mmCIF file of C-alpha atoms and ligand atoms in Angstrom:
data_model
loop_
_atom_site.group_PDB
_atom_site.id
_atom_site.type_symbol
_atom_site.label_atom_id
_atom_site.label_comp_id
_atom_site.label_asym_id
_atom_site.label_seq_id
_atom_site.Cartn_x
_atom_site.Cartn_y
_atom_site.Cartn_z
ATOM 1 C CA MET A 1 0.531 0.092 -0.170
ATOM 2 C CA ALA A 2 1.005 3.575 -0.906
ATOM 3 C CA THR A 3 2.186 6.019 1.906
ATOM 4 C CA THR A 4 2.534 9.510 1.503
ATOM 5 C CA HIS A 5 5.118 11.510 2.687
ATOM 6 C CA ALA A 6 2.646 14.786 3.549
ATOM 7 C CA TYR A 7 1.377 15.918 6.918
ATOM 8 C CA ILE A 8 -1.351 17.893 8.602
ATOM 9 C CA SER A 9 1.580 20.889 9.566
ATOM 10 C CA ALA A 10 -0.935 23.067 10.719
ATOM 11 C CA VAL A 11 -4.680 23.944 11.902
ATOM 12 C CA GLY A 12 -7.057 26.686 12.145
ATOM 13 C CA HIS A 13 -10.540 27.364 12.007
ATOM 14 C CA TYR A 14 -13.554 30.127 11.914
ATOM 15 C CA VAL A 15 -16.995 30.251 14.047
ATOM 16 C CA PRO A 16 -19.247 33.297 13.379
ATOM 17 C CA GLU A 17 -20.014 34.601 16.555
ATOM 18 C CA LYS A 18 -24.073 34.907 16.768
ATOM 19 C CA VAL A 19 -25.537 31.678 18.078
ATOM 20 C CA LEU A 20 -28.986 29.532 17.035
ATOM 21 C CA SER A 21 -30.103 27.116 19.868
ATOM 22 C CA ASN A 22 -32.433 25.114 20.517
ATOM 23 C CA ALA A 23 -34.612 27.383 22.347
ATOM 24 C CA ASP A 24 -34.574 30.883 20.020
ATOM 25 C CA LEU A 25 -35.857 27.468 17.204
ATOM 26 C CA GLU A 26 -38.973 26.533 19.318
ATOM 27 C CA LYS A 27 -40.111 30.032 18.051
ATOM 28 C CA MET A 28 -38.894 29.197 14.730
ATOM 29 C CA VAL A 29 -40.494 26.059 14.613
ATOM 30 C CA ASN A 30 -43.251 23.020 15.581
ATOM 31 C CA THR A 31 -40.242 22.180 17.415
ATOM 32 C CA SER A 32 -38.379 21.386 21.046
ATOM 33 C CA ASP A 33 -35.250 21.220 23.119
ATOM 34 C CA GLU A 34 -35.562 18.653 23.916
ATOM 35 C CA TRP A 35 -36.423 16.220 20.176
ATOM 36 C CA ILE A 36 -33.762 18.419 19.138
ATOM 37 C CA ARG A 37 -30.885 17.290 21.447
ATOM 38 C CA SER A 38 -32.331 12.947 21.553
ATOM 39 C CA ARG A 39 -32.757 12.554 17.752
ATOM 40 C CA THR A 40 -29.230 14.747 16.999
ATOM 41 C CA GLY A 41 -27.209 15.430 20.251
ATOM 42 C CA ILE A 42 -27.432 19.219 18.653
ATOM 43 C CA SER A 43 -28.258 22.263 21.621
ATOM 44 C CA GLU A 44 -26.617 25.084 19.137
ATOM 45 C CA ARG A 45 -25.081 26.196 16.340
ATOM 46 C CA HIS A 46 -23.492 29.594 14.360
ATOM 47 C CA ILE A 47 -25.149 31.423 12.236
ATOM 48 C CA LEU A 48 -22.560 33.682 9.928
ATOM 49 C CA ASP A 49 -25.219 36.914 9.350
ATOM 50 C CA ASN A 50 -23.403 39.189 7.397
ATOM 51 C CA GLY A 51 -20.420 37.559 4.853
ATOM 52 C CA ALA A 52 -19.861 34.278 2.461
ATOM 53 C CA THR A 53 -18.825 30.986 2.422
ATOM 54 C CA SER A 54 -14.776 32.356 1.758
ATOM 55 C CA ASP A 55 -15.384 34.986 5.124
ATOM 56 C CA LEU A 56 -15.325 31.832 7.161
ATOM 57 C CA ALA A 57 -12.374 30.173 4.735
ATOM 58 C CA ALA A 58 -10.586 32.359 4.928
ATOM 59 C CA GLY A 59 -10.631 32.899 9.039
ATOM 60 C CA ALA A 60 -10.247 29.476 9.432
ATOM 61 C CA LEU A 61 -6.680 29.642 6.781
ATOM 62 C CA LYS A 62 -6.072 32.803 8.378
ATOM 63 C CA ALA A 63 -5.840 31.007 11.557
ATOM 64 C CA ALA A 64 -3.744 28.192 10.018
ATOM 65 C CA LEU A 65 -1.199 30.032 8.473
ATOM 66 C CA ALA A 66 -0.559 32.017 12.321
ATOM 67 C CA ASN A 67 0.070 28.753 13.953
ATOM 68 C CA ARG A 68 1.766 27.519 11.753
ATOM 69 C CA GLY A 69 3.995 31.259 11.301
ATOM 70 C CA MET A 70 3.085 30.914 7.209
ATOM 71 C CA ASP A 71 2.675 33.762 5.326
ATOM 72 C CA ALA A 72 0.211 33.726 3.168
ATOM 73 C CA SER A 73 2.413 33.900 -0.435
ATOM 74 C CA GLU A 74 4.458 30.648 0.549
ATOM 75 C CA LEU A 75 1.700 28.382 -0.365
ATOM 76 C CA ASP A 76 0.989 26.740 -3.567
ATOM 77 C CA ILE A 77 -2.304 26.015 -3.675
ATOM 78 C CA ILE A 78 -5.681 26.379 -2.067
ATOM 79 C CA ILE A 79 -8.194 24.127 -2.220
ATOM 80 C CA VAL A 80 -12.581 25.009 -0.836
ATOM 81 C CA ALA A 81 -14.487 21.842 -0.121
ATOM 82 C CA THR A 82 -18.336 23.704 0.213
ATOM 83 C CA VAL A 83 -21.562 22.982 -1.070
ATOM 84 C CA THR A 84 -22.470 26.490 -0.648
ATOM 85 C CA PRO A 85 -19.672 28.796 -2.350
ATOM 86 C CA ASP A 86 -19.477 32.495 -2.526
ATOM 87 C CA MET A 87 -21.526 32.406 -6.577
ATOM 88 C CA PHE A 88 -20.895 29.730 -9.291
ATOM 89 C CA PHE A 89 -18.495 31.033 -10.344
ATOM 90 C CA PRO A 90 -15.412 31.589 -9.831
ATOM 91 C CA SER A 91 -14.787 28.980 -7.644
ATOM 92 C CA THR A 92 -14.680 29.810 -3.285
ATOM 93 C CA ALA A 93 -10.575 29.433 -3.718
ATOM 94 C CA CYS A 94 -9.965 32.055 -5.681
ATOM 95 C CA LEU A 95 -11.936 34.771 -3.524
ATOM 96 C CA VAL A 96 -9.785 33.243 -0.139
ATOM 97 C CA GLN A 97 -6.987 33.350 -1.595
ATOM 98 C CA GLN A 98 -7.721 37.537 -2.334
ATOM 99 C CA LYS A 99 -8.645 37.455 1.164
ATOM 100 C CA THR A 100 -5.568 36.135 2.463
ATOM 101 C CA GLY A 101 -3.522 37.693 -0.441
ATOM 102 C CA ALA A 102 -1.957 34.035 -1.205
ATOM 103 C CA LYS A 103 -1.126 35.260 -4.593
ATOM 104 C CA ASN A 104 0.938 32.439 -5.385
ATOM 105 C CA ALA A 105 -1.486 29.990 -4.937
ATOM 106 C CA PHE A 106 -3.583 28.362 -7.989
ATOM 107 C CA CYS A 107 -6.971 27.681 -6.299
ATOM 108 C CA PHE A 108 -10.179 25.349 -6.657
ATOM 109 C CA ASP A 109 -13.129 24.209 -5.197
ATOM 110 C CA LEU A 110 -14.256 21.037 -4.878
ATOM 111 C CA SER A 111 -17.671 19.316 -4.522
ATOM 112 C CA ALA A 112 -18.339 16.291 -2.327
ATOM 113 C CA ALA A 113 -21.019 17.762 0.482
ATOM 114 C CA CYS A 114 -20.279 16.237 3.886
ATOM 115 C CA SER A 115 -17.244 14.590 2.633
ATOM 116 C CA GLY A 116 -16.212 17.315 0.895
ATOM 117 C CA PHE A 117 -13.274 18.077 3.230
ATOM 118 C CA VAL A 118 -12.095 14.313 3.340
ATOM 119 C CA TYR A 119 -11.528 14.151 -0.467
ATOM 120 C CA ALA A 120 -9.901 17.270 -0.920
ATOM 121 C CA LEU A 121 -7.172 16.544 2.182
ATOM 122 C CA VAL A 122 -6.545 13.342 -0.284
ATOM 123 C CA VAL A 123 -6.380 15.960 -3.352
ATOM 124 C CA GLY A 124 -4.159 17.518 -1.234
ATOM 125 C CA ALA A 125 -1.665 14.606 -0.228
ATOM 126 C CA GLN A 126 -1.475 13.777 -3.961
ATOM 127 C CA PHE A 127 -0.003 16.806 -4.924
ATOM 128 C CA ILE A 128 2.726 16.612 -2.452
ATOM 129 C CA ASP A 129 3.267 12.899 -2.827
ATOM 130 C CA GLY A 130 3.614 13.861 -6.944
ATOM 131 C CA GLY A 131 6.694 16.070 -5.041
ATOM 132 C CA ARG A 132 6.091 18.698 -7.341
ATOM 133 C CA TYR A 133 3.856 20.731 -4.628
ATOM 134 C CA LYS A 134 5.118 21.678 -0.745
ATOM 135 C CA LYS A 135 2.526 24.113 1.035
ATOM 136 C CA ILE A 136 -0.967 23.618 0.039
ATOM 137 C CA ALA A 137 -4.685 24.631 1.933
ATOM 138 C CA VAL A 138 -6.997 22.269 2.286
ATOM 139 C CA ILE A 139 -10.146 24.280 3.388
ATOM 140 C CA GLY A 140 -13.702 23.011 4.546
ATOM 141 C CA SER A 141 -15.877 25.786 4.789
ATOM 142 C CA ASP A 142 -20.327 26.191 4.471
ATOM 143 C CA LYS A 143 -22.596 28.803 5.099
ATOM 144 C CA MET A 144 -25.254 27.094 5.153
ATOM 145 C CA SER A 145 -27.443 29.505 6.724
ATOM 146 C CA SER A 146 -27.883 30.904 2.766
ATOM 147 C CA ILE A 147 -29.228 27.472 1.714
ATOM 148 C CA ILE A 148 -31.860 26.565 4.761
ATOM 149 C CA ASP A 149 -35.436 26.910 4.914
ATOM 150 C CA TYR A 150 -36.223 28.359 7.991
ATOM 151 C CA THR A 151 -39.696 26.936 8.487
ATOM 152 C CA GLU A 152 -38.812 23.534 7.356
ATOM 153 C CA ARG A 153 -38.422 21.737 11.064
ATOM 154 C CA ASN A 154 -36.596 18.560 9.391
ATOM 155 C CA THR A 155 -34.015 20.517 8.117
ATOM 156 C CA CYS A 156 -33.617 23.640 9.944
ATOM 157 C CA ILE A 157 -32.466 22.390 13.554
ATOM 158 C CA LEU A 158 -29.183 20.136 11.943
ATOM 159 C CA PHE A 159 -27.589 22.422 10.608
ATOM 160 C CA GLY A 160 -24.880 25.447 10.815
ATOM 161 C CA ASP A 161 -22.106 28.081 9.416
ATOM 162 C CA ALA A 162 -18.587 27.111 10.170
ATOM 163 C CA GLY A 163 -15.161 27.191 8.071
ATOM 164 C CA ALA A 164 -12.155 25.242 9.127
ATOM 165 C CA ALA A 165 -7.982 24.787 7.742
ATOM 166 C CA VAL A 166 -5.436 22.219 7.939
ATOM 167 C CA ILE A 167 -2.531 23.227 5.947
ATOM 168 C CA LEU A 168 -0.236 20.027 4.117
ATOM 169 C CA GLU A 169 3.439 19.917 3.632
ATOM 170 C CA PRO A 170 6.097 16.806 3.294
ATOM 171 C CA THR A 171 7.581 15.510 6.290
ATOM 172 C CA GLY A 172 10.593 13.848 6.259
ATOM 173 C CA GLU A 173 9.399 11.375 8.665
ATOM 174 C CA GLU A 174 8.775 7.908 8.257
ATOM 175 C CA GLY A 175 5.081 6.638 9.430
ATOM 176 C CA VAL A 176 3.940 10.033 9.707
ATOM 177 C CA GLY A 177 1.431 12.218 8.143
ATOM 178 C CA ILE A 178 -1.541 11.070 5.804
ATOM 179 C CA ILE A 179 -0.657 7.372 5.537
ATOM 180 C CA ASP A 180 -4.014 5.410 4.501
ATOM 181 C CA HIS A 181 -6.970 6.565 2.594
ATOM 182 C CA ARG A 182 -10.950 4.906 0.785
ATOM 183 C CA LEU A 183 -13.253 7.027 -0.696
ATOM 184 C CA TYR A 184 -16.351 5.892 -2.669
ATOM 185 C CA SER A 185 -19.120 7.345 -3.768
ATOM 186 C CA ASP A 186 -23.225 5.647 -4.860
ATOM 187 C CA GLY A 187 -24.639 8.553 -7.510
ATOM 188 C CA SER A 188 -27.564 6.656 -6.999
ATOM 189 C CA GLY A 189 -28.593 8.390 -3.687
ATOM 190 C CA SER A 190 -28.200 11.580 -5.214
ATOM 191 C CA LYS A 191 -32.330 11.829 -5.082
ATOM 192 C CA PHE A 192 -31.925 11.629 -0.755
ATOM 193 C CA LEU A 193 -29.977 14.470 -0.281
ATOM 194 C CA ASN A 194 -30.063 17.388 -3.092
ATOM 195 C CA MET A 195 -30.779 21.222 -3.579
ATOM 196 C CA THR A 196 -31.705 20.649 -6.927
ATOM 197 C CA GLY A 197 -32.730 24.531 -8.068
ATOM 198 C CA GLY A 198 -30.366 26.696 -9.595
ATOM 199 C CA GLY A 199 -28.066 24.351 -11.818
ATOM 200 C CA SER A 200 -28.175 23.154 -15.692
ATOM 201 C CA LEU A 201 -30.894 21.295 -14.774
ATOM 202 C CA ASN A 202 -33.502 23.774 -12.924
ATOM 203 C CA PRO A 203 -31.984 27.535 -14.037
ATOM 204 C CA PRO A 204 -33.668 29.859 -11.564
ATOM 205 C CA SER A 205 -36.947 31.133 -12.207
ATOM 206 C CA HIS A 206 -39.537 32.186 -10.483
ATOM 207 C CA GLU A 207 -41.012 28.209 -10.516
ATOM 208 C CA THR A 208 -38.184 26.737 -8.461
ATOM 209 C CA VAL A 209 -38.276 29.610 -6.060
ATOM 210 C CA ASP A 210 -41.890 29.236 -5.871
ATOM 211 C CA LYS A 211 -41.046 25.257 -4.706
ATOM 212 C CA LYS A 212 -38.745 25.736 -2.890
ATOM 213 C CA MET A 213 -35.608 24.474 -4.507
ATOM 214 C CA HIS A 214 -32.450 27.058 -3.788
ATOM 215 C CA TYR A 215 -32.817 24.997 0.193
ATOM 216 C CA ILE A 216 -31.518 21.712 1.081
ATOM 217 C CA PHE A 217 -34.005 18.944 1.246
ATOM 218 C CA GLN A 218 -33.239 15.758 2.786
ATOM 219 C CA ASP A 219 -35.136 12.076 3.049
ATOM 220 C CA GLY A 220 -33.202 12.186 6.699
ATOM 221 C CA LYS A 221 -34.884 8.529 7.218
ATOM 222 C CA ALA A 222 -33.464 7.190 4.027
ATOM 223 C CA VAL A 223 -30.060 9.234 4.944
ATOM 224 C CA PHE A 224 -29.812 8.250 8.261
ATOM 225 C CA LYS A 225 -30.350 3.932 7.351
ATOM 226 C CA VAL A 226 -27.276 4.292 4.582
ATOM 227 C CA ALA A 227 -24.769 6.727 6.573
ATOM 228 C CA VAL A 228 -24.732 4.700 9.913
ATOM 229 C CA ILE A 229 -23.886 1.676 7.840
ATOM 230 C CA GLY A 230 -21.328 3.551 5.656
ATOM 231 C CA MET A 231 -19.198 5.682 7.452
ATOM 232 C CA ALA A 232 -19.127 2.398 10.075
ATOM 233 C CA ASP A 233 -17.956 0.067 7.324
ATOM 234 C CA VAL A 234 -15.473 2.156 5.966
ATOM 235 C CA SER A 235 -13.741 3.325 9.612
ATOM 236 C CA TYR A 236 -13.769 -0.276 10.299
ATOM 237 C CA GLU A 237 -12.199 -0.714 6.490
ATOM 238 C CA ILE A 238 -9.117 1.363 6.798
ATOM 239 C CA MET A 239 -8.044 -0.167 10.623
ATOM 240 C CA GLN A 240 -8.332 -3.344 9.372
ATOM 241 C CA ARG A 241 -6.656 -3.018 6.186
ATOM 242 C CA ASN A 242 -4.248 -1.262 8.159
ATOM 243 C CA ASN A 243 -3.759 -4.414 11.154
ATOM 244 C CA LEU A 244 -5.238 -1.844 13.501
ATOM 245 C CA THR A 245 -8.014 -2.522 16.251
ATOM 246 C CA GLY A 246 -10.079 -0.198 18.678
ATOM 247 C CA ASN A 247 -6.914 -0.021 21.069
ATOM 248 C CA ASP A 248 -4.469 1.311 18.137
ATOM 249 C CA VAL A 249 -6.546 3.843 17.262
ATOM 250 C CA ASP A 250 -6.168 7.730 19.391
ATOM 251 C CA TRP A 251 -8.708 9.720 18.392
ATOM 252 C CA LEU A 252 -12.245 8.741 16.054
ATOM 253 C CA VAL A 253 -12.816 12.164 13.962
ATOM 254 C CA PRO A 254 -16.141 11.558 12.476
ATOM 255 C CA HIS A 255 -18.318 13.692 10.252
ATOM 256 C CA GLN A 256 -20.686 15.428 12.449
ATOM 257 C CA ALA A 257 -24.460 15.094 11.033
ATOM 258 C CA ASN A 258 -26.689 13.096 14.520
ATOM 259 C CA LEU A 259 -24.892 11.839 17.404
ATOM 260 C CA ARG A 260 -26.415 8.365 17.005
ATOM 261 C CA ILE A 261 -24.058 7.758 13.560
ATOM 262 C CA ILE A 262 -21.013 9.024 15.776
ATOM 263 C CA ASP A 263 -22.200 6.019 18.385
ATOM 264 C CA ALA A 264 -22.774 3.445 16.240
ATOM 265 C CA CYS A 265 -19.737 4.475 14.367
ATOM 266 C CA ALA A 266 -17.274 4.344 17.241
ATOM 267 C CA GLU A 267 -18.983 0.494 18.344
ATOM 268 C CA ARG A 268 -18.418 -0.740 15.026
ATOM 269 C CA MET A 269 -14.893 0.243 15.372
ATOM 270 C CA GLU A 270 -14.775 -1.262 19.303
ATOM 271 C CA LEU A 271 -13.537 2.160 20.138
ATOM 272 C CA ASP A 272 -14.372 4.013 24.261
ATOM 273 C CA LYS A 273 -16.545 7.366 23.871
ATOM 274 C CA SER A 274 -13.433 9.162 25.493
ATOM 275 C CA LYS A 275 -11.825 8.476 21.562
ATOM 276 C CA VAL A 276 -14.406 10.278 19.720
ATOM 277 C CA MET A 277 -14.231 13.881 18.147
ATOM 278 C CA ILE A 278 -17.837 15.155 19.009
ATOM 279 C CA ASN A 279 -18.210 19.371 18.920
ATOM 280 C CA ILE A 280 -21.986 18.666 17.187
ATOM 281 C CA ASP A 281 -23.673 19.837 20.579
ATOM 282 C CA ARG A 282 -22.250 23.374 19.725
ATOM 283 C CA PHE A 283 -22.237 23.438 16.413
ATOM 284 C CA GLY A 284 -24.526 21.136 14.327
ATOM 285 C CA ASN A 285 -23.840 20.165 11.216
ATOM 286 C CA THR A 286 -21.777 22.230 9.715
ATOM 287 C CA THR A 287 -20.975 19.299 6.107
ATOM 288 C CA ALA A 288 -17.261 20.075 5.001
ATOM 289 C CA ALA A 289 -15.956 21.904 7.914
ATOM 290 C CA THR A 290 -16.603 19.638 10.472
ATOM 291 C CA ILE A 291 -14.418 17.141 10.502
ATOM 292 C CA PRO A 292 -11.562 19.842 10.257
ATOM 293 C CA LEU A 293 -12.772 22.600 13.321
ATOM 294 C CA CYS A 294 -12.941 18.572 15.285
ATOM 295 C CA ILE A 295 -9.524 18.445 14.742
ATOM 296 C CA SER A 296 -8.509 21.816 16.041
ATOM 297 C CA GLU A 297 -10.442 22.509 18.676
ATOM 298 C CA TRP A 298 -9.001 19.192 19.799
ATOM 299 C CA TRP A 299 -5.465 20.064 18.631
ATOM 300 C CA GLN A 300 -6.018 23.730 20.420
ATOM 301 C CA LYS A 301 -6.918 22.172 23.722
ATOM 302 C CA GLY A 302 -3.667 20.129 23.836
ATOM 303 C CA LYS A 303 -5.434 17.725 23.473
ATOM 304 C CA ILE A 304 -4.240 15.721 20.774
ATOM 305 C CA LYS A 305 -0.260 14.292 20.991
ATOM 306 C CA LYS A 306 2.326 13.758 18.121
ATOM 307 C CA GLY A 307 1.708 10.161 17.264
ATOM 308 C CA GLN A 308 -1.533 9.766 17.963
ATOM 309 C CA ASN A 309 -3.411 7.404 15.362
ATOM 310 C CA LEU A 310 -6.563 9.474 13.612
ATOM 311 C CA VAL A 311 -9.433 7.999 12.467
ATOM 312 C CA LEU A 312 -11.201 10.789 9.813
ATOM 313 C CA ALA A 313 -14.525 9.094 9.316
ATOM 314 C CA SER A 314 -17.411 11.277 6.296
ATOM 315 C CA PHE A 315 -20.873 10.142 5.105
ATOM 316 C CA GLY A 316 -23.306 12.734 2.801
ATOM 317 C CA ALA A 317 -24.967 13.992 -0.536
ATOM 318 C CA GLY A 318 -23.987 11.701 -2.985
ATOM 319 C CA TYR A 319 -23.928 10.001 -1.784
ATOM 320 C CA THR A 320 -20.171 9.896 -0.851
ATOM 321 C CA TRP A 321 -18.261 8.936 1.712
ATOM 322 C CA GLY A 322 -14.636 8.014 3.272
ATOM 323 C CA ALA A 323 -11.475 7.574 5.823
ATOM 324 C CA VAL A 324 -9.071 8.743 6.136
ATOM 325 C CA LEU A 325 -6.298 7.603 7.987
ATOM 326 C CA VAL A 326 -3.574 9.782 9.585
ATOM 327 C CA LYS A 327 -0.078 9.337 12.249
ATOM 328 C CA TRP A 328 0.092 13.223 13.440
ATOM 329 C CA GLY A 329 2.813 14.981 13.440
ATOM 330 C CA ILE A 330 2.874 18.133 14.870
ATOM 331 C CA GLU A 331 3.176 18.403 19.146
ATOM 332 C CA ALA A 332 0.771 21.113 20.924
ATOM 333 C CA PRO A 333 0.150 24.437 20.156
ATOM 334 C CA LYS A 334 2.448 26.111 23.120
ATOM 335 C CA GLU A 335 -0.682 28.125 24.511
ATOM 336 C CA ILE A 336 -3.613 25.857 25.369
ATOM 337 C CA LYS A 337 -7.341 27.235 24.605
ATOM 338 C CA SER A 338 -9.683 25.405 27.144
HETATM 339 O O1 UT7 B 1 -24.910 15.573 6.588
HETATM 340 C C1 UT7 B 1 -25.275 14.555 5.332
HETATM 341 C C2 UT7 B 1 -25.323 13.384 5.852
HETATM 342 N N1 UT7 B 1 -26.750 13.439 6.886
HETATM 343 C C3 UT7 B 1 -27.012 12.884 7.506
HETATM 344 O O2 UT7 B 1 -26.548 12.198 7.463
HETATM 345 C C4 UT7 B 1 -28.658 12.550 8.199
HETATM 346 C C5 UT7 B 1 -29.142 11.469 9.053
HETATM 347 N N2 UT7 B 1 -30.883 11.883 9.362
HETATM 348 C C6 UT7 B 1 -30.981 11.939 10.611
HETATM 349 O O3 UT7 B 1 -29.890 12.460 11.262
HETATM 350 C C7 UT7 B 1 -32.006 11.108 11.202
HETATM 351 O O4 UT7 B 1 -33.004 11.677 10.166
HETATM 352 C C8 UT7 B 1 -32.738 13.078 11.821
HETATM 353 C C9 UT7 B 1 -32.371 14.245 12.477
HETATM 354 C C10 UT7 B 1 -32.828 14.287 9.913
HETATM 355 C C11 UT7 B 1 -34.565 12.790 12.013
HETATM 356 O O5 UT7 B 1 -34.503 11.590 12.598
HETATM 357 P P1 UT7 B 1 -35.188 10.948 12.988
HETATM 358 O O6 UT7 B 1 -34.771 9.791 14.154
HETATM 359 O O7 UT7 B 1 -35.251 9.879 11.605
HETATM 360 O O8 UT7 B 1 -37.074 10.876 12.513
HETATM 361 P P2 UT7 B 1 -37.886 10.608 11.274
HETATM 362 O O9 UT7 B 1 -37.587 11.978 10.170
HETATM 363 O O10 UT7 B 1 -38.001 9.947 11.110
HETATM 364 O O11 UT7 B 1 -39.153 11.811 12.062
HETATM 365 C C12 UT7 B 1 -39.744 11.562 13.788
HETATM 366 C C13 UT7 B 1 -40.758 12.331 13.487
HETATM 367 C C14 UT7 B 1 -41.947 12.691 12.753
HETATM 368 O O12 UT7 B 1 -43.338 12.575 12.770
HETATM 369 P P3 UT7 B 1 -44.197 11.679 13.112
HETATM 370 O O13 UT7 B 1 -44.454 10.866 11.373
HETATM 371 O O14 UT7 B 1 -43.210 10.794 13.699
HETATM 372 O O15 UT7 B 1 -45.181 11.983 13.668
HETATM 373 C C15 UT7 B 1 -41.402 13.560 11.961
HETATM 374 O O16 UT7 B 1 -42.030 14.448 12.084
HETATM 375 O O17 UT7 B 1 -40.066 13.584 14.084
HETATM 376 C C16 UT7 B 1 -40.973 14.789 13.454
HETATM 377 N N3 UT7 B 1 -40.307 15.707 12.925
HETATM 378 C C17 UT7 B 1 -39.310 16.325 14.284
HETATM 379 N N4 UT7 B 1 -40.404 17.380 15.461
HETATM 380 C C18 UT7 B 1 -39.648 17.932 16.387
HETATM 381 C C19 UT7 B 1 -39.611 16.002 12.376
HETATM 382 N N5 UT7 B 1 -38.294 16.404 12.406
HETATM 383 C C20 UT7 B 1 -38.897 17.088 13.994
HETATM 384 C C21 UT7 B 1 -38.230 18.198 14.368
HETATM 385 N N6 UT7 B 1 -38.921 18.915 16.049
HETATM 386 N N7 UT7 B 1 -37.617 19.559 14.185
#
């Protein structure tokens, strides 16, 4: 099995200040704090009032660059994973370049919904592996509030806004970095989770607006069933093919869509719950940002130690899903944030 020498050299995140709590949502739709917490694990989520996905992404990238002590002009590539780009074109990554001053980077977006960060991390690692590029920003960023119908209780309780970034660089250290990955797609899942308005299939019109086709649609029950199996299976697969047991995995970093899906995944991996990164209670589902947001928070708190094994696992629209095995390669920060 090929191993790459790309490693995560820095992390950073940006979360808007405004909080939308379950109590706030109780006043907007027919729901309850009890229902939301017991069915999803979410207590509150953050909302960006002014600005767009590129602002979340640029904030996250600036934080990661500061943590690395790197100037934006040193970056070779910026990849932004998102389903809520500022606009169809230019890419959000180009806008992030402009907002951060990363004038030497070439930039593009990647669309894989909730698996966007995991896909982008693998793509970024290949550029390092190929030997031509040395400093790559991989960002997961979504302003989900821009595609949510806040009169629809099935979906509006689930999502929040955030951006989180990592920087990939080559490492000389043997066995450190992005060790292995397994990515999957199944386009037959497209009808269960989508946003059908605004693209070439259904260009924007009064009708697409009236039919609420510019909002996210999710058949929650259908997605739940395959997400539980998909995320658990791929996490187990990545452990098996790297001869790891639950004891060898230090952290599961799961996509934060539903606490019950996360629990099922940890159970399949025979992992103690103390080894699972969970922040869905505070941020909800931030789509492409969930996984790097967890990593960034846990690193800031000094909880990830150099040499630890992380399994990143995701499931999202497409369907897309996958897992990445990472051997952590950086020390805890000098200043621990509680
Ligand atoms: O991130 C990308 C991948 N996405 C996922 O992995 C999400 C997967 N799906 C889920 O997480 C869950 O399916 C949801 C959290 C979306 C829904 O939970 P559920 O346990 O599957 O609930 P349900 O959709 O089966 O609805 C159960 C009941 C229904 O009422 P009836 O028909 O039983 O009378 C819903 O109308 O709960 C009702 N309901 C609500 N009640 C209060 C749906 N939404 C709400 C709500 N508040 N917000």
